[in-house]
Every structure is written in structure tokens, then in C-alpha cells.
Short mmCIF file of C-alpha atoms in Angstrom, two decimals:
data_model
loop_
_atom_site.label_atom_id
_atom_site.label_comp_id
_atom_site.label_asym_id
_atom_site.label_seq_id
_atom_site.Cartn_x
_atom_site.Cartn_y
_atom_site.Cartn_z
CA MET A 1 37.28 2.02 -14.80
CA ALA A 2 37.61 4.41 -11.96
CA PHE A 3 34.07 3.94 -10.29
CA ALA A 4 35.28 0.37 -10.46
CA GLU A 5 38.03 0.97 -7.96
CA ARG A 6 35.87 2.64 -5.68
CA LEU A 7 33.40 0.18 -6.12
CA LEU A 8 36.69 -2.60 -5.03
CA ALA A 9 38.38 -0.25 -3.06
CA PRO A 10 37.09 -2.48 0.38
CA LEU A 11 39.41 -5.58 -0.99
CA ALA A 12 42.73 -4.24 -1.87
CA THR A 13 44.06 -7.64 -3.07
CA LEU A 14 41.28 -7.45 -5.42
CA ARG A 15 40.78 -4.23 -6.61
CA GLU A 16 45.30 -4.49 -7.42
CA THR A 17 44.90 -7.75 -9.30
CA PHE A 18 42.11 -5.70 -11.91
CA LYS A 19 44.44 -2.88 -11.52
CA ALA A 20 47.65 -5.04 -13.07
CA ASN A 21 48.59 -4.66 -16.31
CA ARG A 22 49.08 -8.44 -18.42
CA LEU A 23 51.43 -9.43 -21.17
CA ASP A 24 49.73 -11.06 -24.46
CA LEU A 25 50.62 -12.18 -27.02
CA ALA A 26 50.73 -10.23 -30.52
CA HIS A 27 49.91 -12.25 -33.98
CA ASP A 28 53.60 -11.08 -34.26
CA GLY A 29 55.24 -13.70 -31.41
CA VAL A 30 55.39 -10.55 -29.25
CA LEU A 31 54.45 -10.15 -25.37
CA GLN A 32 52.79 -6.45 -24.74
CA THR A 33 51.13 -4.91 -22.85
CA ALA A 34 47.60 -5.18 -22.23
CA PRO A 35 45.24 -3.50 -21.05
CA PRO A 36 43.41 -4.04 -17.19
CA SER A 37 41.10 -6.55 -16.96
CA ARG A 38 37.50 -4.78 -16.87
CA VAL A 39 35.44 -5.61 -14.22
CA THR A 40 32.08 -7.38 -14.15
CA PRO A 41 29.59 -6.60 -12.23
CA ARG A 42 29.28 -9.96 -10.59
CA GLN A 43 32.57 -9.43 -9.83
CA VAL A 44 31.45 -6.40 -8.47
CA ALA A 45 29.01 -7.29 -6.27
CA SER A 46 31.24 -10.03 -4.49
CA ALA A 47 33.58 -6.83 -3.33
CA LEU A 48 30.31 -5.30 -2.24
CA GLU A 49 29.32 -8.81 -0.53
CA ASN A 50 32.51 -9.54 1.26
CA ALA A 51 32.55 -5.58 2.31
CA LEU A 52 29.54 -5.82 4.57
CA THR A 53 29.70 -7.92 7.94
CA ILE A 54 26.86 -9.34 9.70
CA PRO A 55 26.83 -12.20 12.55
CA CYS A 56 24.94 -14.67 11.34
CA PRO A 57 24.43 -17.32 14.67
CA ASP A 58 23.79 -21.04 13.04
CA PRO A 59 21.16 -21.65 15.10
CA THR A 60 20.05 -18.58 16.38
CA ALA A 61 18.57 -18.13 20.28
CA GLU A 62 15.42 -18.88 18.85
CA GLU A 63 15.91 -21.90 16.89
CA ARG A 64 17.62 -22.76 19.93
CA ALA A 65 14.99 -22.27 22.19
CA ARG A 66 12.29 -23.58 20.42
CA ASP A 67 14.18 -26.54 19.20
CA ALA A 68 14.70 -27.32 23.10
CA HIS A 69 11.23 -27.37 23.78
CA GLN A 70 9.80 -29.15 20.97
CA ALA A 71 12.44 -32.12 21.81
CA HIS A 72 11.45 -31.88 25.36
CA GLY A 73 7.97 -32.59 25.04
CA LEU A 74 8.77 -35.08 22.23
CA LYS A 75 11.22 -36.81 24.84
CA LEU A 76 8.56 -36.80 27.56
CA ALA A 77 6.15 -38.43 25.26
CA ARG A 78 8.29 -40.32 24.22
CA VAL A 79 8.88 -41.81 27.31
CA GLU A 80 5.17 -41.26 28.06
CA ALA A 81 6.52 -38.97 31.07
CA TRP A 82 2.74 -37.40 31.23
CA ASP A 83 3.24 -36.37 34.65
CA ILE A 84 5.75 -34.72 34.56
CA LEU A 85 4.63 -33.25 30.55
CA ILE A 86 1.07 -31.96 31.98
CA ASP A 87 2.66 -30.16 35.20
CA GLU A 88 5.85 -28.33 32.96
CA ILE A 89 3.32 -27.45 30.46
CA GLN A 90 0.94 -25.77 32.96
CA GLU A 91 3.70 -24.47 34.70
CA ALA A 92 4.71 -22.78 30.99
CA ASP A 93 0.93 -21.52 30.74
CA LEU A 94 0.09 -19.91 33.50
CA ALA A 95 3.96 -18.14 33.80
CA ARG A 96 3.52 -16.98 29.90
CA THR A 97 6.73 -18.22 29.81
CA LYS A 98 7.98 -17.66 25.75
CA THR A 99 10.99 -18.20 24.37
CA PRO A 100 13.24 -15.27 23.09
CA GLY A 101 10.76 -14.20 19.83
CA GLY A 102 7.40 -14.49 21.59
CA MET A 103 7.09 -18.21 20.93
CA PRO A 104 4.32 -19.54 24.41
CA VAL A 105 6.80 -22.50 25.88
CA ALA A 106 3.94 -24.37 27.11
CA GLU A 107 2.88 -24.88 22.93
CA LEU A 108 6.28 -25.46 22.03
CA LEU A 109 5.94 -28.29 24.60
CA ALA A 110 2.27 -28.98 23.90
CA TYR A 111 3.49 -29.48 19.74
CA GLY A 112 6.51 -32.28 20.69
CA ALA A 113 4.45 -34.20 22.72
CA ARG A 114 1.91 -34.55 19.46
CA ALA A 115 4.88 -34.28 17.26
CA ASP A 116 5.48 -37.78 16.88
CA VAL A 117 1.62 -38.74 15.80
CA VAL A 118 0.91 -35.76 13.34
CA SER A 119 4.70 -36.32 11.63
CA ALA A 120 3.40 -39.43 10.42
CA ALA A 121 -0.17 -38.39 9.44
CA GLU A 122 1.51 -35.81 7.16
CA HIS A 123 4.20 -38.25 5.63
CA ALA A 124 1.48 -40.83 4.98
CA LEU A 125 0.10 -37.31 2.99
CA LEU A 126 2.00 -36.82 1.48
CA THR A 127 0.59 -36.97 -1.79
CA GLY A 128 -3.44 -36.28 -0.79
CA ARG A 129 -4.21 -40.18 -0.83
CA PRO A 130 -2.47 -42.19 1.21
CA ASP A 131 -1.84 -45.68 0.98
CA LYS A 132 -5.03 -48.08 1.90
CA ASP A 133 -2.27 -49.72 4.56
CA ALA A 134 -0.98 -46.24 5.86
CA PRO A 135 -1.37 -46.55 9.84
CA LEU A 136 -3.18 -43.36 10.19
CA LEU A 137 -4.82 -43.74 13.16
CA ALA A 138 -2.79 -45.47 15.35
CA GLY A 139 -0.65 -42.81 16.81
CA ILE A 140 -4.09 -40.80 17.24
CA GLU A 141 -5.50 -43.69 19.10
CA ALA A 142 -2.66 -43.76 21.69
CA LEU A 143 -3.18 -40.45 22.44
CA GLU A 144 -7.11 -40.75 22.87
CA GLN A 145 -6.23 -44.37 25.10
CA VAL A 146 -3.86 -41.74 27.50
CA LEU A 147 -5.86 -38.99 26.90
CA ALA A 148 -8.80 -41.80 28.78
CA ASP A 149 -6.29 -43.00 31.16
CA TYR A 150 -5.46 -40.13 32.57
CA GLY A 151 -9.68 -38.90 32.80
CA ASN A 152 -9.35 -36.13 30.13
CA PRO A 153 -7.20 -33.23 31.74
CA PRO A 154 -7.22 -29.45 30.09
CA VAL A 155 -3.29 -30.06 29.18
CA LEU A 156 -3.53 -33.78 27.38
CA ALA A 157 -7.05 -32.65 26.24
CA ALA A 158 -5.21 -29.43 24.35
CA ILE A 159 -2.82 -31.72 23.25
CA VAL A 160 -4.87 -34.27 21.74
CA ALA A 161 -7.03 -32.25 20.88
CA MET A 162 -5.03 -30.35 19.03
CA ALA A 163 -3.24 -33.35 16.94
CA HIS A 164 -6.73 -34.20 15.65
CA ILE A 165 -6.51 -30.49 14.37
CA ASP A 166 -3.12 -30.74 12.49
CA ILE A 167 -4.05 -33.85 11.24
CA GLY A 168 -7.98 -32.49 9.64
CA TRP A 169 -5.50 -29.80 8.33
CA ALA A 170 -3.01 -31.97 6.55
CA TRP A 171 -5.82 -33.98 4.84
CA ARG A 172 -7.94 -31.00 3.47
CA GLY A 173 -4.77 -28.14 2.48
CA THR A 174 -4.82 -24.94 2.37
CA GLY A 175 -6.65 -24.60 -1.01
CA TRP A 176 -10.20 -23.25 -1.86
CA ASP A 177 -12.91 -25.65 -0.41
CA ILE A 178 -14.03 -27.07 -4.02
CA GLU A 179 -10.46 -27.78 -4.66
CA VAL A 180 -10.42 -30.59 -2.14
CA PRO A 181 -11.59 -34.28 -3.12
CA GLU A 182 -14.38 -34.98 -0.85
CA ARG A 183 -12.91 -37.92 0.87
CA ASN A 184 -10.66 -35.12 2.30
CA ARG A 185 -12.95 -32.77 3.51
CA GLU A 186 -15.01 -35.86 5.04
CA ALA A 187 -11.57 -36.66 7.04
CA PHE A 188 -10.90 -33.22 7.78
CA ALA A 189 -14.35 -33.06 9.11
CA ALA A 190 -14.32 -35.86 11.14
CA HIS A 191 -11.25 -35.50 12.81
CA PHE A 192 -12.65 -31.45 13.64
CA ASP A 193 -15.46 -32.61 15.85
CA ARG A 194 -13.73 -35.34 17.65
CA ALA A 195 -11.82 -31.90 18.75
CA ALA A 196 -14.97 -30.11 19.59
CA ASP A 197 -15.93 -33.44 21.83
CA ILE A 198 -12.61 -33.00 23.81
CA LEU A 199 -12.43 -29.22 24.23
CA THR A 200 -16.39 -29.78 25.62
CA ASP A 201 -15.43 -30.45 29.39
CA HIS A 202 -12.78 -27.98 29.30
CA ALA A 203 -15.39 -24.97 28.20
CA ASP A 204 -14.09 -22.95 31.61
CA GLY A 205 -11.10 -24.13 31.43
CA THR A 206 -9.86 -21.52 29.04
CA GLU A 207 -11.01 -18.74 31.88
CA HIS A 208 -6.73 -18.89 32.65
CA SER A 209 -5.36 -21.12 29.86
CA PRO A 210 -3.80 -19.42 27.25
CA LEU A 211 -3.33 -22.81 25.78
CA LEU A 212 -6.33 -23.79 25.79
CA ALA A 213 -7.31 -20.32 24.52
CA ALA A 214 -6.08 -20.69 21.67
CA THR A 215 -6.51 -24.74 21.12
CA VAL A 216 -10.25 -23.13 20.72
CA CYS A 217 -9.33 -20.39 18.58
CA ALA A 218 -8.13 -23.48 16.47
CA LEU A 219 -11.32 -25.72 16.54
CA SER A 220 -12.78 -22.35 15.45
CA ALA A 221 -10.95 -21.59 12.83
CA GLY A 222 -11.25 -24.54 10.65
CA ARG A 223 -15.05 -25.42 11.34
CA GLY A 224 -16.25 -21.96 11.19
CA GLY A 225 -19.14 -20.23 12.48
CA PRO A 226 -20.13 -17.05 13.58
CA VAL A 227 -17.95 -14.66 12.95
CA ARG A 228 -19.00 -12.65 16.34
CA GLN A 229 -18.42 -16.19 18.25
CA LEU A 230 -15.13 -16.35 16.23
CA VAL A 231 -14.58 -12.60 16.73
CA ARG A 232 -15.02 -13.44 21.23
CA GLU A 233 -12.68 -16.28 21.16
CA PHE A 234 -9.54 -14.64 19.36
CA GLU A 235 -9.86 -11.51 21.85
CA HIS A 236 -10.68 -14.07 24.94
CA TRP A 237 -6.74 -15.60 23.89
CA ILE A 238 -5.64 -12.37 23.01
CA ASP A 239 -6.19 -11.43 26.67
CA LEU A 240 -5.32 -13.94 27.90
CA ASP A 241 -1.81 -13.68 26.43
CA PRO A 242 -1.60 -9.93 24.96
CA ARG A 243 2.33 -10.34 24.51
CA ASN A 244 1.74 -13.22 21.78
CA PRO A 245 1.65 -11.99 18.69
CA ARG A 246 0.60 -15.12 17.33
CA ALA A 247 -2.38 -14.95 18.11
CA TYR A 248 -2.84 -11.34 16.14
CA ARG A 249 -1.67 -12.58 13.11
CA THR A 250 -4.20 -15.94 13.03
CA PHE A 251 -6.95 -13.51 13.78
CA GLY A 252 -6.61 -11.40 11.01
CA ALA A 253 -5.89 -14.11 8.40
CA GLN A 254 -9.02 -15.90 9.59
CA LEU A 255 -10.88 -12.27 9.38
CA LEU A 256 -10.00 -12.43 5.30
CA PRO A 257 -13.49 -12.98 2.82
CA ARG A 258 -11.98 -15.91 2.23
CA TRP A 259 -12.28 -17.50 5.36
CA HIS A 260 -14.72 -16.60 7.91
CA GLY A 261 -14.80 -12.64 8.11
CA ASP A 262 -14.87 -9.33 5.96
CA TYR A 263 -12.45 -6.18 4.96
CA ASP A 264 -14.36 -4.14 7.16
CA ARG A 265 -14.78 -6.94 10.16
CA LEU A 266 -10.93 -6.69 9.24
CA GLU A 267 -10.20 -3.67 9.87
CA LEU A 268 -12.35 -2.83 12.68
CA GLU A 269 -11.37 -5.51 14.63
CA ALA A 270 -7.27 -4.86 14.05
CA ARG A 271 -8.12 -1.41 15.88
CA ARG A 272 -9.89 -2.30 18.62
CA ALA A 273 -6.91 -5.47 19.59
CA ALA A 274 -4.85 -2.04 18.75
CA GLY A 275 -6.18 0.37 21.78
CA ARG A 276 -7.41 -2.83 23.69
CA THR A 277 -3.15 -3.94 24.36
CA HIS A 278 -1.60 0.12 23.25
CA ASP A 279 -0.10 0.25 26.91
CA ILE A 280 1.86 -3.31 26.10
CA TRP A 281 2.23 -2.35 21.94
CA GLY A 282 1.71 0.95 20.98
CA ALA A 283 -0.01 0.83 17.79
CA GLY A 284 1.68 -2.26 17.14
CA ALA A 285 -1.34 -4.49 17.89
CA TYR A 286 -2.87 -3.26 14.39
CA ALA A 287 0.38 -3.92 12.79
CA TRP A 288 -0.16 -7.58 14.27
CA VAL A 289 -3.49 -8.24 13.08
CA MET A 290 -3.09 -7.41 9.51
CA PHE A 291 0.35 -8.36 8.92
CA ASP A 292 -0.34 -12.00 7.17
CA ALA A 293 -3.91 -10.49 5.68
CA ILE A 294 -2.34 -7.74 3.83
CA SER A 295 0.52 -9.52 2.08
CA SER A 296 -1.96 -12.44 1.15
CA ASP A 297 -4.81 -10.09 -0.11
CA PRO A 298 -4.03 -7.36 -2.41
CA ASN A 299 -7.82 -6.20 -1.78
CA ALA A 300 -7.13 -5.57 1.78
CA CYS A 301 -3.60 -4.77 1.46
CA ALA A 302 -5.36 -2.16 -1.04
CA ARG A 303 -8.13 -0.52 2.55
CA LEU A 304 -4.98 -0.31 4.74
CA ASP A 305 -4.72 2.36 6.96
CA LEU A 306 -0.52 3.17 5.90
CA ASP A 307 -0.05 5.22 8.30
CA PHE A 308 -1.44 3.49 11.01
CA PHE A 309 0.17 0.90 10.17
CA LEU A 310 3.84 2.27 9.88
CA ASP A 311 3.09 3.27 13.26
CA GLY A 312 2.91 -0.22 14.69
CA LEU A 313 5.75 -1.45 13.15
CA ALA A 314 7.56 0.98 14.97
CA ASP A 315 5.86 0.43 18.05
CA ILE A 316 6.91 -3.54 18.10
CA LEU A 317 10.02 -3.04 17.13
CA ARG A 318 9.90 -0.36 20.55
CA ASN A 319 9.07 -2.85 22.75
CA ALA A 320 10.15 -6.49 21.63
CA GLN A 321 14.33 -5.44 20.44
CA ASP A 322 14.88 -8.71 20.28
CA GLN A 323 16.91 -9.85 17.39
CA HIS A 324 14.29 -12.75 15.64
CA THR A 325 11.30 -9.38 16.30
CA VAL A 326 13.97 -7.27 14.39
CA ASN A 327 14.36 -9.86 11.14
CA LEU A 328 10.27 -10.99 11.27
CA ILE A 329 9.49 -7.27 10.22
CA ALA A 330 12.85 -6.51 7.65
CA ALA A 331 12.59 -9.42 6.14
CA TYR A 332 8.50 -8.98 5.85
CA CYS A 333 8.64 -5.77 4.11
CA ALA A 334 11.84 -6.31 2.64
CA ASN A 335 10.94 -10.03 1.31
CA THR A 336 7.15 -10.55 1.36
CA MET A 337 5.63 -6.66 1.46
CA GLY A 338 8.91 -6.15 -1.57
CA ALA A 339 9.91 -9.08 -3.76
CA THR A 340 6.30 -9.31 -6.29
CA GLN A 341 3.96 -6.28 -7.09
CA THR A 342 -0.03 -7.37 -7.71
CA GLY A 343 -0.65 -4.80 -10.50
CA ASP A 344 -3.09 -3.31 -9.21
CA ASP A 345 -1.56 0.50 -8.53
CA GLU A 346 -3.17 0.60 -5.36
CA THR A 347 -2.30 -2.07 -4.15
CA ASP A 348 1.78 -2.03 -5.50
CA TYR A 349 1.68 1.61 -3.61
CA ILE A 350 0.91 -0.44 0.05
CA ARG A 351 3.31 -2.22 -0.64
CA THR A 352 6.55 -0.22 -1.48
CA GLN A 353 6.11 2.13 0.95
CA ILE A 354 6.46 -1.18 3.33
CA ALA A 355 8.79 -2.24 1.23
CA ASP A 356 10.88 0.69 2.09
CA ALA A 357 10.51 0.98 5.98
CA ALA A 358 12.79 -2.37 5.86
CA ALA A 359 15.82 -0.12 5.53
CA TRP A 360 14.92 2.32 8.74
CA VAL A 361 14.17 -0.98 10.94
CA VAL A 362 17.43 -2.51 9.46
CA ARG A 363 19.88 0.89 10.17
CA GLU A 364 17.74 1.37 13.57
CA TYR A 365 17.76 -2.00 14.89
CA LEU A 366 19.38 -5.16 13.01
CA THR A 367 22.88 -6.22 14.56
CA GLU A 368 22.19 -10.38 13.54
CA LEU A 369 20.99 -12.49 10.60
CA HIS A 370 18.61 -14.93 10.81
CA PRO A 371 18.04 -16.48 7.07
CA MET A 372 15.25 -18.90 8.35
CA LEU A 373 12.96 -15.95 8.58
CA TRP A 374 14.02 -14.33 5.37
CA ALA A 375 13.74 -17.63 3.32
CA HIS A 376 9.79 -17.77 4.92
CA ALA A 377 9.55 -14.34 4.05
CA ALA A 378 9.81 -14.69 0.62
CA ARG A 379 7.61 -17.36 0.54
CA GLY A 380 5.04 -15.98 2.10
CA PHE A 381 5.58 -16.95 5.29
CA ASP A 382 3.49 -20.01 4.58
CA ASN A 383 2.62 -22.55 7.15
CA ALA A 384 2.41 -25.28 5.00
CA LEU A 385 5.33 -25.60 3.52
CA ARG A 386 7.17 -28.60 3.59
CA VAL A 387 10.74 -27.50 3.75
CA ARG A 388 12.86 -30.67 2.47
CA CYS A 389 16.60 -29.35 2.37
CA PRO A 390 16.86 -26.89 5.40
CA ASP A 391 19.94 -25.84 4.71
CA ARG A 392 19.86 -24.87 0.84
CA PHE A 393 16.36 -23.21 1.62
CA ALA A 394 18.31 -21.14 5.00
CA ALA A 395 21.09 -20.47 2.10
CA SER A 396 18.53 -18.52 0.29
CA GLY A 397 16.73 -16.61 2.40
CA TYR A 398 21.13 -15.58 3.65
CA ALA A 399 21.63 -14.96 -0.35
CA ASP A 400 18.79 -12.83 0.14
CA ALA A 401 19.77 -11.07 2.50
CA LEU A 402 22.55 -10.60 1.99
CA ARG A 403 21.63 -8.90 -1.11
CA TYR A 404 18.90 -6.00 0.58
CA LEU A 405 21.17 -5.36 2.52
CA THR A 406 24.51 -4.74 -0.30
CA ASP A 407 21.90 -2.60 -2.03
CA LEU A 408 20.68 -1.17 1.42
CA PHE A 409 24.75 0.21 1.55
CA ARG A 410 25.81 0.52 -1.92
CA ARG A 411 26.85 4.02 -1.59
CA GLU A 412 29.13 3.24 1.47
CA LEU A 413 30.62 0.63 -0.15
CA ALA A 414 30.56 2.01 -3.39
CA SER A 415 33.14 5.04 -1.13
CA GLY A 416 35.21 2.15 -0.12
CA LYS A 417 33.96 1.98 3.31
CA ARG A 418 33.40 -1.36 5.19
CA VAL A 419 30.10 -2.20 7.08
CA VAL A 420 29.95 -3.82 10.00
CA PHE A 421 27.19 -4.65 12.38
CA THR A 422 27.46 -4.85 16.15
CA GLU A 423 25.94 -5.06 18.57
CA ASN A 424 25.22 -1.17 18.78
CA GLY A 425 23.97 -1.42 15.01
CA ALA A 426 25.00 -0.98 11.70
CA GLU A 427 28.92 0.86 11.65
CA THR A 428 30.57 2.39 8.57
CA ARG A 429 34.52 2.01 9.03
CA ALA A 430 37.43 2.66 6.75
CA ALA A 431 38.52 -0.14 4.47
#
């Protein structure tokens, strides 16, 4: 009972409840004193969680920024204010404007501009076999007409090409080629061919536009081709916008054998990226390139340079201390890499070491909780994931995060202390 009391010390009232004697009715009808109630594991866990306090903004600064830019792009497209939209995207693209978490504003505006068209197509393709009368082409044809009316300017070209690419992926899905029905494969190819046609006139425009460079990389990632060409295109995108984590993460995923590369090329390009961007990220680019590749491919994980990767995570946090990035890396280590074992000793050793890194990430950098990131981390940051109930999805992430934090600070909590996250990080206080 002494140990249970120490566990429950932060909650005086609850502790007193457990300590208090109660009266039971004996077999002879006489009230007698009964021993104190036993503390269940669930009650202990609840007490520990209540002794840990961490801000949980809803929505977070990053979510507010992303939603605002996407909604703005969507609104301008709906009222057909294309001149204003083009000017704003060009300005954001040229200035490399980003959200607090490092997402390019130009990409968010462009996504909002095509959101209605892509969402309608994705909805029609939920089952993979749309109805015969589903209006799959109405939206994209309207965008094509706008593109023609404006003379195919670079920004609109990127918007319409990415709409075709998004719809193509909606047709195909992310499964292996052999799993994709022929009709879906043909639709995928047709949309990518049309995207390539649209971008043909803007080959020179990628010299200064990260948005166009990202669109070209998305096109090549879907169509395939020589790996050297893919590498050149991704290197160009990274050179134009070296502070964009998405460029590195997408690059690494595309270098897996499943898509367009091999393990040796993945390792080589991750190291080259780190060398070319050392003044910005330190070793961080190596970690960014490997980030999604090793979480989805056990063989890539087993071949990882673990020390270099962990140094990269530390450098990322030193160079980008926004809470979106901190939560991203903490959740990745604890949930994505720490939640499952593969059965391969070498791979699982690497995953365990990365999972252990979540402890110092939380203790040194975390000041607030972003549940959505923890929820996505538990599902491997699957871009094809369809979230039907955002509130429940976020709640699952919150539960995962709180479970991890409670376990991480179990010793402090069990000694009767409270753990409070402030702007300066986690602080241990008397109950």
C-alpha cells in the first residue's frame, strides 16, 4: 500500500479516498471496519496522468496557418479571382514563405485552389470503381478551361498539373502495381500524361520556382524513368528550397526499391544531401531523407547509419525549434519507430534505438502537445490515410502521447511530484 500511496500523492483527495476506512456489514448484521480498498492499475494510471500538465492548443499554430492558407486559395478559386491567386502564389513562391512548421505557403494556396476538384474525384473513387454517371471530369475540365483562358501561366500550370497528378493517384492508390486494376492503371497514366503535357512549356520556369520544381518531382515520382533524372529533379527542388523538409522526405521515399531506387542509392543521396545543406541543417538532411524510407522499409532501416541519423535529428531540432517539428520528431521516434517490431533483430535494434531518442527530444524541446501528429505517427504518416472523424483521430493521438509522457516521467510522478510543461520545457514541481 505504501508504494500505491506514493503513486497517488499528486492527488490528495483521491489518495485520501483510498486510505479511508469503510464500513461493511458482517454476516451477523454488525457494521465493522473493512480494510482500505485496493488501488487498481487503471486508477494509478489515471492519477499519474492527472499529475502531468501540458498545453494542448486546438488548433495548433501550424494547423491554423495551413488551414487559413488552404481556405484562402479555395475561396479565391471559387470566386474565380485567378489574377489575385496567381499574384499571391507567385509572391509566396519567390519569397519562400512558410508556415511555422516549414510548409511552403505557395503549395498550400495551390492546394486550396484545386481542392474542390480533387476532393470530388477522390469521393467518387472511394471504392475504386466509380459509378458510370460520376462527374469525374467536370471539375478538371473547368480547370483546364481556366488554364486555356489565361494562356497557361506557370502558376496555373502547376495547379492544373497537380490536380491531374492527385486524381491519377486517386485512381491508382498506393498498392503494388499487380494489385491495381487495368482500368485504374490506364486512368492513372492518362492523368499523368496530361500533367506532363501541361508542364512541357515550363521546363525553364523551374529554375526559380520551388512550386514548379515540386510539381515536376511529383510527376516524375509517378511516371518513373531513369533514377539519375529523378535525382537531378529532386536535387534541383532542394537547391531552390533547402529549408523545406517535405522535399527531402519525398526524395528518400522515392529512392526505395519499391519505387525508383535501391538501398545503396538511398544511402548515397542522403549523405550527399547532408553535405550540400550542412550550413542549414547540419546532419539533418540525412535524417530527413531517411525519415519515411526507414519507417516503411525494414531493409532500409537495417542498413541505416544510426549515429549519423540521430545526429541529424538533433541538428534538425537545433535549427528548427518550432513545436510542430518537435512533436513530429518525438511522435516519429516514440510512435512510428517504437510502436511495432518487425521480427528482424537488426531492424528492431535500430528501431529501438530511435524510439529511445524520443526521451531526450521530449525532455529538451517539448513545450506543448500536437495530438494530430501523434495520431499520424501511429499510422506511419500514410498520405493515403482517410480520416473520417478528425476529433476521434486527434483523441487517439492525445491518448498515445499522454501514455508515452506518463511512462517517461513515471519515476518523478511516483515520487509524488507533478510534471508541468512550460515555455522552458518540462519542470518537476512539488505536489
